[in-house]
Coordinates of C-alpha atoms and ligand atoms in Angstrom, one line a residue:
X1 CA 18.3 -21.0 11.7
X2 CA 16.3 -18.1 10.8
X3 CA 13.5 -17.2 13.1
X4 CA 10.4 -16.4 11.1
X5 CA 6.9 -16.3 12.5
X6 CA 4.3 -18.5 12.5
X7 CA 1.8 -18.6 9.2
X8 CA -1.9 -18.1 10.2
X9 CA -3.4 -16.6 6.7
X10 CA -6.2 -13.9 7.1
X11 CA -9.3 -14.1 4.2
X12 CA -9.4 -11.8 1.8
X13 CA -5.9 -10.9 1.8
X14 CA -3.9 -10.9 -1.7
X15 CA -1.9 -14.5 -2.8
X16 CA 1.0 -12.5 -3.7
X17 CA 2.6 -9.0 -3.5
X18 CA 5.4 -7.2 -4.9
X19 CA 7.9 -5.2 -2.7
X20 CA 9.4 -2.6 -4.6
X21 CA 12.5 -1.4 -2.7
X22 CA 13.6 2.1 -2.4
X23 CA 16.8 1.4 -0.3
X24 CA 18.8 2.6 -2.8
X25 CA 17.1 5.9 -4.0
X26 CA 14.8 6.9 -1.0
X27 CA 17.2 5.3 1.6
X28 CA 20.1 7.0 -0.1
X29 CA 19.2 10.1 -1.0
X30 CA 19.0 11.1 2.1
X31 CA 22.3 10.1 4.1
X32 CA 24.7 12.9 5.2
X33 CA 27.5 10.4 5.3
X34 CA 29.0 10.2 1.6
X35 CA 28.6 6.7 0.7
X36 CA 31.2 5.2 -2.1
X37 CA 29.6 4.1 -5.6
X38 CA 30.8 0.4 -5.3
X39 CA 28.9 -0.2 -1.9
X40 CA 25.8 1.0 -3.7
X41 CA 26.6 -1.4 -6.5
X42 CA 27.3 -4.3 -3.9
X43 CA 23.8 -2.8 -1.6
X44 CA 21.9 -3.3 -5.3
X45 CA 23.4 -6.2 -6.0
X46 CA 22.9 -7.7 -3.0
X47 CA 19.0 -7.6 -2.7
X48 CA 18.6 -8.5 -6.4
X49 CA 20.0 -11.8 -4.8
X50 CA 17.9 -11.5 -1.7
X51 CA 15.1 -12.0 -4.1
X52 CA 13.3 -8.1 -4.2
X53 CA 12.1 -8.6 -7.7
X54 CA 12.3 -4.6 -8.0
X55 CA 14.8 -2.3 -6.9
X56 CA 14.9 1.4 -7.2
X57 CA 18.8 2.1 -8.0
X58 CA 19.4 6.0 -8.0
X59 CA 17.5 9.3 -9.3
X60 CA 18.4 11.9 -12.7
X61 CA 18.0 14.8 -10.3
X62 CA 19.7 18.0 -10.4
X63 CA 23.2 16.8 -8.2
X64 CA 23.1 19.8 -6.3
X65 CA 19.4 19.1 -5.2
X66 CA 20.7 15.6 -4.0
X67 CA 24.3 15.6 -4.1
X68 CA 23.9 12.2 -2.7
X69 CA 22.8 10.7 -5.8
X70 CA 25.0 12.7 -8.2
X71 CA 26.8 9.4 -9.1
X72 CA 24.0 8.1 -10.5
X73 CA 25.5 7.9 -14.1
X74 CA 29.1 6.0 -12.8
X75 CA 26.7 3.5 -10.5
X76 CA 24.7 2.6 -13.6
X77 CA 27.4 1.8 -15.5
X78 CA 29.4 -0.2 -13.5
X79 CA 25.7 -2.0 -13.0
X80 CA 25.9 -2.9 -17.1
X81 CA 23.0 -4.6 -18.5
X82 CA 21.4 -5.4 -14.8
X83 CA 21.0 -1.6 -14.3
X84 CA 19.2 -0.6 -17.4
X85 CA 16.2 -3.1 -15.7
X86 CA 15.6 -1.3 -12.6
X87 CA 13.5 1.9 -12.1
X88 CA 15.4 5.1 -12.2
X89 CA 13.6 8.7 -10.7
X90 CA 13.4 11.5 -13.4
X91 CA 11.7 14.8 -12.8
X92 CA 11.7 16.1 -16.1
X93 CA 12.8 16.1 -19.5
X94 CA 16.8 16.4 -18.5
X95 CA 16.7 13.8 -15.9
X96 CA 14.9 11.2 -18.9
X97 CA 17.8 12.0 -21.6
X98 CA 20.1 11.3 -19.0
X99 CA 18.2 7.4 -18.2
X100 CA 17.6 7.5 -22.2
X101 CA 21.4 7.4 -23.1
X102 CA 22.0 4.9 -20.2
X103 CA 19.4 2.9 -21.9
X104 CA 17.2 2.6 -18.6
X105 CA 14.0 0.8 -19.5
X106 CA 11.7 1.8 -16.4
X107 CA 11.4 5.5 -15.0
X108 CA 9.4 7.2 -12.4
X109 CA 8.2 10.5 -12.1
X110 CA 7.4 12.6 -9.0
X111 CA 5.0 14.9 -8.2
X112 CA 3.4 16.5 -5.0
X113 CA -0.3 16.6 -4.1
X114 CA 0.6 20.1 -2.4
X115 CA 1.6 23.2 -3.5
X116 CA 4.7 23.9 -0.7
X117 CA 5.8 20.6 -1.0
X118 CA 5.5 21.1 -4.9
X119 CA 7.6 24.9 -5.0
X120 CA 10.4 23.0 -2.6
X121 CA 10.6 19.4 -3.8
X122 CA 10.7 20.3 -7.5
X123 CA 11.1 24.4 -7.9
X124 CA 7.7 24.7 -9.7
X125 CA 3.9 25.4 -8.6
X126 CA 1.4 22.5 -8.4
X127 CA -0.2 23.2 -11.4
X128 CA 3.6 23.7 -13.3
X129 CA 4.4 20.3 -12.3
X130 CA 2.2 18.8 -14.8
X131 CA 3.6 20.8 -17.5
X132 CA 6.9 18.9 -16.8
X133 CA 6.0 16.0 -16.3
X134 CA 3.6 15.7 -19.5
X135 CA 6.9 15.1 -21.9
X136 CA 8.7 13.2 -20.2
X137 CA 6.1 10.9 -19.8
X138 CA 5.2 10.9 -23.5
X139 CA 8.4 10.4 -24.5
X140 CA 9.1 7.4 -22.5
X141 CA 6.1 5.9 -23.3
X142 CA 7.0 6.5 -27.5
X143 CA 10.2 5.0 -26.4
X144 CA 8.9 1.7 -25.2
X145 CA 10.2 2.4 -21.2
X146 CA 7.2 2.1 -18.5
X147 CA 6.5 5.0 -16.0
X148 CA 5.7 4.9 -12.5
X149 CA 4.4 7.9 -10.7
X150 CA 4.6 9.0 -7.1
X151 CA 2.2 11.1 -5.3
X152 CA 3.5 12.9 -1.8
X153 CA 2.4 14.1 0.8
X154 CA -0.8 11.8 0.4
X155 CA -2.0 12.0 4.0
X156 CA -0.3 15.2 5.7
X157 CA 2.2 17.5 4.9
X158 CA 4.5 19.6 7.6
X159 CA 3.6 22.8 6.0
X160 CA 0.0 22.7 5.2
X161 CA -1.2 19.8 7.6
X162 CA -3.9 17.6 6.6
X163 CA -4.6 17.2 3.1
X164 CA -8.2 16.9 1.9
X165 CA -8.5 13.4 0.5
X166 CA -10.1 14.8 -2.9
X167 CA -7.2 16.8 -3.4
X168 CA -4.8 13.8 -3.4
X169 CA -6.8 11.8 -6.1
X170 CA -7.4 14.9 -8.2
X171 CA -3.3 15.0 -8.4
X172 CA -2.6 11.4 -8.6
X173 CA -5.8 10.9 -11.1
X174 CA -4.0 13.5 -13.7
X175 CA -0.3 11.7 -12.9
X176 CA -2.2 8.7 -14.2
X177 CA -4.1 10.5 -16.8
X178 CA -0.7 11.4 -18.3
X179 CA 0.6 7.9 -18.9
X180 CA 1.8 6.0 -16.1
X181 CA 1.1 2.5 -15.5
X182 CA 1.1 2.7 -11.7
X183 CA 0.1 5.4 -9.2
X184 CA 2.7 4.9 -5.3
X185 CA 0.7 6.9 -2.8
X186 CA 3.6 8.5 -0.8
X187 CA 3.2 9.1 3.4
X188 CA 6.4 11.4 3.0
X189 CA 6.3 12.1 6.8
X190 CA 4.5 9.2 7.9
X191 CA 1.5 10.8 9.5
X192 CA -1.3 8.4 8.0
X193 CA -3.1 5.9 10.1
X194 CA -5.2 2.9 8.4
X195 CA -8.9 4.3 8.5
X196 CA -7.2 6.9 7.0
X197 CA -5.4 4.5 4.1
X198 CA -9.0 2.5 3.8
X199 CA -10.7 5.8 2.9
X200 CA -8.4 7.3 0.5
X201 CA -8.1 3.8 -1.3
X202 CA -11.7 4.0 -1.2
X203 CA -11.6 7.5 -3.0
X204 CA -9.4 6.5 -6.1
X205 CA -11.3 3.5 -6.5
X206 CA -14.7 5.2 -6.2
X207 CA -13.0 7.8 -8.9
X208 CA -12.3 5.0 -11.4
X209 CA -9.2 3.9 -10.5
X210 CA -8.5 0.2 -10.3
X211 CA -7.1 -1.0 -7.0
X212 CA -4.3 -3.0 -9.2
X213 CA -2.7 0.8 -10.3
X214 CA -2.0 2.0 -7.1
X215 CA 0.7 1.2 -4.8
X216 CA 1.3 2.3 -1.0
X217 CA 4.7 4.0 0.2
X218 CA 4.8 4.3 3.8
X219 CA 7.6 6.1 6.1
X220 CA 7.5 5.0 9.4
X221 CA 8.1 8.2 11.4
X222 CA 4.9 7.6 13.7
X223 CA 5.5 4.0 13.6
X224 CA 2.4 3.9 11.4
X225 CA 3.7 1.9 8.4
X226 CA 2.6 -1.5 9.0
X227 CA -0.6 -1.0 10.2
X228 CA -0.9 1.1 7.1
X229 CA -0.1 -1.7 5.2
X230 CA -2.4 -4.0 6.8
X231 CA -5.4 -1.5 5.9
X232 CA -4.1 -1.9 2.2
X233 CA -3.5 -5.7 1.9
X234 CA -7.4 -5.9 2.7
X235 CA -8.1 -2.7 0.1
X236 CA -6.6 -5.4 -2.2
X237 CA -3.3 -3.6 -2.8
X238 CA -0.7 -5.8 -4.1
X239 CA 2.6 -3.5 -4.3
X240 CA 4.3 -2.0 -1.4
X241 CA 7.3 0.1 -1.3
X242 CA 9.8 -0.6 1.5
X243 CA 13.6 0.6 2.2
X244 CA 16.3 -2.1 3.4
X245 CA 17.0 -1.4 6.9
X246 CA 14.6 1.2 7.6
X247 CA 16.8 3.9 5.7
X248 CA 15.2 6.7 4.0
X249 CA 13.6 10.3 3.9
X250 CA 13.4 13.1 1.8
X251 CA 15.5 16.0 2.0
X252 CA 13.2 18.6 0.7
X253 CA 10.3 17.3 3.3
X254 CA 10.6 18.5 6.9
X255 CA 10.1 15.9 9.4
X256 CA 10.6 12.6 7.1
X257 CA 12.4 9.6 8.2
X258 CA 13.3 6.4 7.5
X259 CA 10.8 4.5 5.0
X260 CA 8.6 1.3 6.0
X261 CA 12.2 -1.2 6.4
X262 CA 11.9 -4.1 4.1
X263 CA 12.5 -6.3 7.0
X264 CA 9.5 -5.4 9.1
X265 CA 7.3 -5.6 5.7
X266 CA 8.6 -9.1 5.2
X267 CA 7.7 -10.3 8.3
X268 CA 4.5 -9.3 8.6
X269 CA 3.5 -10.5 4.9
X270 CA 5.2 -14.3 5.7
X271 CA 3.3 -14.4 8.7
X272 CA 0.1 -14.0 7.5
X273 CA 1.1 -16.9 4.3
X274 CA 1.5 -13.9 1.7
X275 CA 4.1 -14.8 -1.0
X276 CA 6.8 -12.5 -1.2
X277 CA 9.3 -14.1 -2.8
X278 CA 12.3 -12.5 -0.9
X279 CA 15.0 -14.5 1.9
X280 CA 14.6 -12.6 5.2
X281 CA 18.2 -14.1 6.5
X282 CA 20.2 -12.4 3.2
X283 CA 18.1 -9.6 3.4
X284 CA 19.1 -8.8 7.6
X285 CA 23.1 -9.7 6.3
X286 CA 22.5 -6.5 3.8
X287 CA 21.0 -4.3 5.9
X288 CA 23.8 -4.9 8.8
X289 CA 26.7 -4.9 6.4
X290 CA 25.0 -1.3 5.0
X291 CA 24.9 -0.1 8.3
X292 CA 28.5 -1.0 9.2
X293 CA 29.5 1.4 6.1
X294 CA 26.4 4.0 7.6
X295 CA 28.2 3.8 10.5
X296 CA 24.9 3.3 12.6
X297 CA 22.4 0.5 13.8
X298 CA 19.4 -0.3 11.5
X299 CA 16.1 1.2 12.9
X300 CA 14.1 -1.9 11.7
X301 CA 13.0 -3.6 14.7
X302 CA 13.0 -7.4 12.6
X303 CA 16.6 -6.2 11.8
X304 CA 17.6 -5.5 15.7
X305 CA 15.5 -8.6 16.5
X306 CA 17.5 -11.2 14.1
X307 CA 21.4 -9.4 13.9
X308 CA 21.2 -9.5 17.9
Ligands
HMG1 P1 15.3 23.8 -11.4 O1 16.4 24.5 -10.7 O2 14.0 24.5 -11.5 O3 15.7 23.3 -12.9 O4 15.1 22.4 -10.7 P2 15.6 24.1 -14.3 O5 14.7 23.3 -15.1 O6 15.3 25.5 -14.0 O7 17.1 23.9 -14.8 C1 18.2 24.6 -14.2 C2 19.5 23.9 -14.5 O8 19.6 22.6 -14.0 C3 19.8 23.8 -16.0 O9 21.2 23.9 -16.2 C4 19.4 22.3 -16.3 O10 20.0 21.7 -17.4 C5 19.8 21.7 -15.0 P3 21.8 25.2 -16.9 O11 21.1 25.3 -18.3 O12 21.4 26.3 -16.0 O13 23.3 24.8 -17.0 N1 19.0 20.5 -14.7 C6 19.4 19.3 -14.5 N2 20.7 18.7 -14.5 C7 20.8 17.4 -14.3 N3 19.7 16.6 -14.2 C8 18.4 17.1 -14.2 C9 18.3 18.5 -14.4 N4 17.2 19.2 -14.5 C10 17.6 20.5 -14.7 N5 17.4 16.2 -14.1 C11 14.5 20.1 -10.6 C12 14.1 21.5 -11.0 C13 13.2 19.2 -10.8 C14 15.6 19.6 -11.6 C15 15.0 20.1 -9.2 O14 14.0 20.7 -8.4 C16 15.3 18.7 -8.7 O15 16.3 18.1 -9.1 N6 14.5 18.2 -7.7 C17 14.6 16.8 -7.2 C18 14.3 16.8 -5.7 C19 14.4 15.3 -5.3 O16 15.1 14.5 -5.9 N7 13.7 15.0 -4.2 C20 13.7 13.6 -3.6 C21 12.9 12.7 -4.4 S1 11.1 12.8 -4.1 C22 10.9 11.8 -2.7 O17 11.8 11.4 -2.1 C23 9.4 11.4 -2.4 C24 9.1 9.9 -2.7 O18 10.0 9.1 -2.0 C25 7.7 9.6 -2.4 C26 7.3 10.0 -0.9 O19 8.0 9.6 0.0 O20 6.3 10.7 -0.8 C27 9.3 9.7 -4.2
MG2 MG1 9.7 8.4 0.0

């Protein structure tokens, strides 16, 4: 039997929310070990059938910027039809002819709401960053596919330390402005704390953004995340990202680790009576079969908790 914890709903909080996993891309991208194409086909394939409605499969990078994900092209063919349905990251206009020809049908950009993070994470200056985004998300859009964006280094960044709040929804405002139907607020290193997640939710909304176009991408590095989370279910927010296991990072971003783990995310949402449609037990068999092939435990404490 499955240990799960005890339902006691909170008012106020959403019905339902969608986790949108990164296990894949964000948990990936960032693993020295080489990891072989068909266990990223079976790790996708597996939380589709876990029940994540949304899973991030790879990124149209540059493969010497993340040779990690330089199979990207093999693992979504050998995903067929099911593949061209899940979100794919492209920073500009190569990485989208490269998701075009594979017939991807959701992309997501990336940009930074800091200038270092900007030069290293994409080789261009804050301001550039729009310049190359701006096609790529007009030519999606002409070509039916929906866009996500991501904003980093929302609430710190381990170059330039705090980052003033207007700043980030000055960024993530023109990311929107551009086209994209939905607006993930990235804690790349995990520094935010939840007064800190109520205010800048507070900003964008005050700014004239809805609640419903923003989502909340949470690393755990400070141990942070679900608190975080907490601060946004009663903002209203209704999409989280969250890796399987805990995995995750950014190689271009000092001081990141492991994203919000699916897991912990899951826990907290059943126990408050939050529909989430996804099975915890199939969920903690992935992430311990992954780590097997990782060749180390799972830093998600539901994880450790349930494989014991
Ligand atoms: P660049 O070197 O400035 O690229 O890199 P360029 O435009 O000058 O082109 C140079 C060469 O690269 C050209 O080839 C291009 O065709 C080729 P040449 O003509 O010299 O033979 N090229 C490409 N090849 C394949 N795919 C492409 C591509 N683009 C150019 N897409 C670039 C600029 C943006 C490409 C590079 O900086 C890059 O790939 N960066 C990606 C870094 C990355 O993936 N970081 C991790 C994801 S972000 C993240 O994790 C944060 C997030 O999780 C949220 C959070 O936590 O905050 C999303
Ligand atoms: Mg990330």
């Amino acid at each position: 039997m499955t240990e799960l914890p005890m339902t006691v709903s909170e008012e106020g909080l959403p019905e339902r929310v969608t986790i949108y996993e990164v296990g894949p891309r964000d948990g990936l991208q960032n693993e020295s070990a080489s990891i072989p194409v068909e266990v990223k086909e079976e790790l996708i394939r597996r939380l589709l059938a876990a029940g994540l409605p949304v899973v991030e499969a790879t990124s149209f990078v540059h493969p010497q910027w993340v040779p990690q994900l330089a199979d990207a092209e093999e693992l979504m063919n050998r995903l067929g039809d099911l593949g061209r349905d899940l979100p794919v990251l492209v920073p500009n206009e190569r990485g989208l002819d490269r998701a075009l020809e594979l017939g991807c049908r959701h992309v997501a950009i990336f940009g930074s709401a800091t200038e270092t993070f900007a030069q290293k994470n994409l080789n261009r200056s804050r301001d550039e960053q729009f310049a190359m985004f701006e096609p790529v998300v007009r030519r999606a859009r002409e070509a039916g596919l929906d866009v996500r964006a991501y904003v980093s280094m929302c609430f710190g960044d381990p170059w330039e330390g705090a980052v003033p709040i207007d700043q980030v929804v000055s960024v993530g405002r023109r990311l929107l402005d551009l086209g994209a139907s939905l607006l993930s607020l990235g804690d790349t290193i995990g520094v935010g704390t939840a007064g800190h997640v109520t205010a800048l939710l507070e900003a964008f909304v005050a700014g004239g953004t809805p609640v419903g176009d923003l989502a909340l991408h949470f690393h755990d590095t400070y141990g942070q995340a679900l608190s975080n989370v907490q601060a946004g279910l009663r903002a209203g927010v209704t999409t989280y990202d969250a890796s399987a296991g805990g995995l995750g990072g950014c190689p271009y971003a000092k001081s990141a680790t492991g994203n919000l783990a699916t897991e912990d995310l899951v826990w907290l949402l059943t126990g408050l009576g939050i529909d989430h449609g996804v099975d915890l037990t199939a969920l903690v068999e992935t992430s311990t079969w992954l780590a097997g092939h990782l060749g180390r435990p799972s830093p998600s404490a539901v994880v450790r908790a349930l494989s014991g």
